[in-house]
Amino acid sequence: MTPVREVTPEVDADALLAGAQFIDAHRVAIGGKVLTAREACVRMVLHGPRWIDTLLRLRNILVTPFGLKTSGEGAPAPGGLIGLFPVVSETPERLVAGFDDYHLDFRIVVDVAGDSTQKQVTSTTLVRTHNLLGRTYLTLIMPFHKLVVRGMMGRIVEQA
């Protein structure tokens, strides 16, 4: 299996989520596979490992008493929803999804780049917190974030 690597983010953070306090990026090589950013995002979000779905259900149970959103349903989504993520903007090479909540705002950027034989998919996460709850949530979720992203991105290669 092709490894998922953490890389330096290569996005204009101010244009995507001004004031973001957390930004990271992960990349996986897909060789010569033909894949759009939407297809990559669908593979990550809708066909990810089952343990991620279990973590998400647990997260939703735990955050409901705090009034936090459990999906982006109802948020502006010019490109519809992929799973629980509203698509904010999209080209064949880049998809931006995410929504704003009381405690934090986040964006997920999926980029497909490279020539016809050496393509790669990069997933960049940006987070801007609003308050102590957001900062606490970000601190608590970070130990799981990298595992989740790696698990989701691994599905891109498995299904390609």
Coordinates of C-alpha atoms in Angstrom, one line a residue:
M1 CA 0.0 0.0 0.0
T2 CA 1.2 3.5 -0.8
P3 CA 2.0 5.4 2.4
V4 CA 0.2 8.5 3.4
R5 CA 2.8 11.2 4.3
E6 CA 2.4 14.4 6.3
V7 CA 3.6 17.3 4.1
T8 CA 3.9 21.1 4.5
P9 CA 0.6 22.7 3.6
E10 CA 0.6 24.4 0.2
V11 CA -2.6 26.4 0.4
D12 CA -3.5 30.0 0.8
A13 CA -4.9 29.7 4.3
D14 CA -6.1 33.3 4.4
A15 CA -8.2 32.8 1.3
L16 CA -9.6 29.5 2.6
L17 CA -10.1 30.3 6.3
A18 CA -8.6 33.6 7.5
G19 CA -7.2 33.4 11.0
A20 CA -6.8 29.6 11.0
Q21 CA -4.8 28.5 14.0
F22 CA -4.3 24.9 12.9
I23 CA -3.3 23.7 9.4
D24 CA -1.9 20.4 8.4
A25 CA -1.7 18.4 5.1
H26 CA -1.3 14.8 4.2
R27 CA -0.5 13.4 0.7
V28 CA -0.7 10.0 -1.0
A29 CA 0.6 9.1 -4.5
I30 CA -2.0 7.5 -6.9
G31 CA 0.3 6.9 -9.9
G32 CA -1.5 7.4 -13.2
K33 CA -5.0 7.0 -11.9
V34 CA -7.6 9.4 -13.3
L35 CA -9.3 10.9 -10.3
T36 CA -11.1 14.3 -9.6
A37 CA -11.0 16.0 -6.3
R38 CA -14.6 15.2 -5.7
E39 CA -14.0 11.5 -6.4
A40 CA -11.0 11.5 -4.0
C41 CA -13.1 13.2 -1.3
V42 CA -16.0 10.8 -1.8
R43 CA -13.6 7.8 -1.4
M44 CA -12.2 9.4 1.8
V45 CA -15.5 10.4 3.4
L46 CA -18.1 7.9 2.2
H47 CA -15.9 4.8 1.9
G48 CA -13.5 5.3 4.8
P49 CA -12.6 2.6 7.3
R50 CA -15.5 1.6 9.6
W51 CA -13.6 2.5 12.8
I52 CA -13.7 6.1 11.7
D53 CA -17.5 5.9 11.4
T54 CA -17.6 4.5 15.0
L55 CA -15.4 7.4 16.2
L56 CA -17.7 9.9 14.5
R57 CA -20.8 8.4 16.1
L58 CA -19.1 8.6 19.5
R59 CA -18.1 12.2 18.8
N60 CA -21.7 13.1 17.9
I61 CA -23.0 11.5 21.1
L62 CA -20.5 13.4 23.2
V63 CA -20.9 16.8 21.6
T64 CA -24.7 16.9 21.4
P65 CA -25.2 18.2 25.0
F66 CA -22.9 21.1 24.1
G67 CA -25.0 22.2 21.2
L68 CA -22.3 21.5 18.6
K69 CA -23.2 20.5 15.0
T70 CA -23.1 16.9 14.1
S71 CA -23.1 17.6 10.4
G72 CA -23.0 20.5 8.0
E73 CA -26.6 20.0 7.0
G74 CA -28.2 23.5 6.5
A75 CA -24.9 25.2 6.0
P76 CA -24.2 26.9 2.6
A77 CA -23.3 24.1 0.2
P78 CA -23.1 25.3 -3.4
G79 CA -21.7 21.8 -4.3
G80 CA -24.1 19.8 -2.1
L81 CA -22.9 17.5 0.7
I82 CA -20.4 14.8 0.8
G83 CA -21.3 12.8 3.8
L84 CA -21.7 15.5 6.5
F85 CA -19.4 18.0 4.8
P86 CA -20.9 20.9 2.7
V87 CA -19.0 21.5 -0.5
V88 CA -18.0 25.2 -0.5
S89 CA -16.2 25.3 -3.8
E90 CA -15.0 22.8 -6.4
T91 CA -13.0 22.3 -9.5
P92 CA -11.8 19.0 -10.9
E93 CA -8.4 19.6 -9.2
R94 CA -9.6 21.1 -5.9
L95 CA -12.6 20.6 -3.6
V96 CA -13.1 22.7 -0.5
A97 CA -15.6 21.5 2.1
G98 CA -16.4 22.5 5.7
F99 CA -18.7 24.6 7.8
D100 CA -18.7 27.1 10.7
D101 CA -19.9 26.2 14.2
Y102 CA -20.2 27.9 17.5
H103 CA -16.9 26.6 18.8
L104 CA -14.8 26.5 15.6
D105 CA -14.8 26.7 11.8
F106 CA -13.0 24.2 9.6
R107 CA -12.2 23.5 6.0
I108 CA -11.0 20.4 4.3
V109 CA -9.2 21.0 1.0
V110 CA -8.7 18.0 -1.3
D111 CA -6.2 18.7 -4.2
V112 CA -5.3 16.3 -7.1
A113 CA -2.1 17.3 -8.9
G114 CA 0.7 15.9 -11.0
D115 CA 1.2 14.6 -14.5
S116 CA -0.5 11.7 -16.1
T117 CA 1.9 9.1 -14.5
Q118 CA 2.7 10.7 -11.2
K119 CA -0.5 12.0 -9.6
Q120 CA -1.0 12.7 -5.9
V121 CA -3.9 13.6 -3.6
T122 CA -3.3 16.1 -0.8
S123 CA -5.8 16.6 2.0
T124 CA -5.3 19.9 4.0
T125 CA -7.2 20.6 7.2
L126 CA -7.7 24.2 8.5
V127 CA -9.3 25.1 11.8
R128 CA -10.1 28.4 13.4
T129 CA -11.4 28.3 17.0
H130 CA -13.7 30.8 18.5
N131 CA -13.6 30.2 22.2
L132 CA -12.4 27.9 25.0
L133 CA -14.7 25.1 23.9
G134 CA -13.2 25.2 20.4
R135 CA -9.6 25.3 21.7
T136 CA -10.4 22.4 24.1
Y137 CA -12.1 20.4 21.4
L138 CA -9.2 20.9 19.0
T139 CA -6.7 19.8 21.7
L140 CA -8.8 16.7 22.5
I141 CA -9.3 15.7 18.8
M142 CA -5.7 16.2 17.6
P143 CA -4.5 12.8 18.9
F144 CA -7.1 11.2 16.6
H145 CA -6.9 13.6 13.7
K146 CA -3.7 12.2 12.0
L147 CA -5.0 8.6 12.4
V148 CA -8.3 9.5 10.9
V149 CA -6.8 11.4 7.9
R150 CA -4.3 8.6 7.2
G151 CA -7.1 6.0 7.4
M152 CA -9.4 8.0 5.1
M153 CA -6.6 8.8 2.6
G154 CA -5.6 5.2 2.5
R155 CA -9.0 4.4 1.0
I156 CA -8.2 6.6 -2.0
V157 CA -5.4 4.2 -3.1
E158 CA -7.3 1.0 -2.1
Q159 CA -10.3 1.9 -4.3
A160 CA -8.3 3.4 -7.2

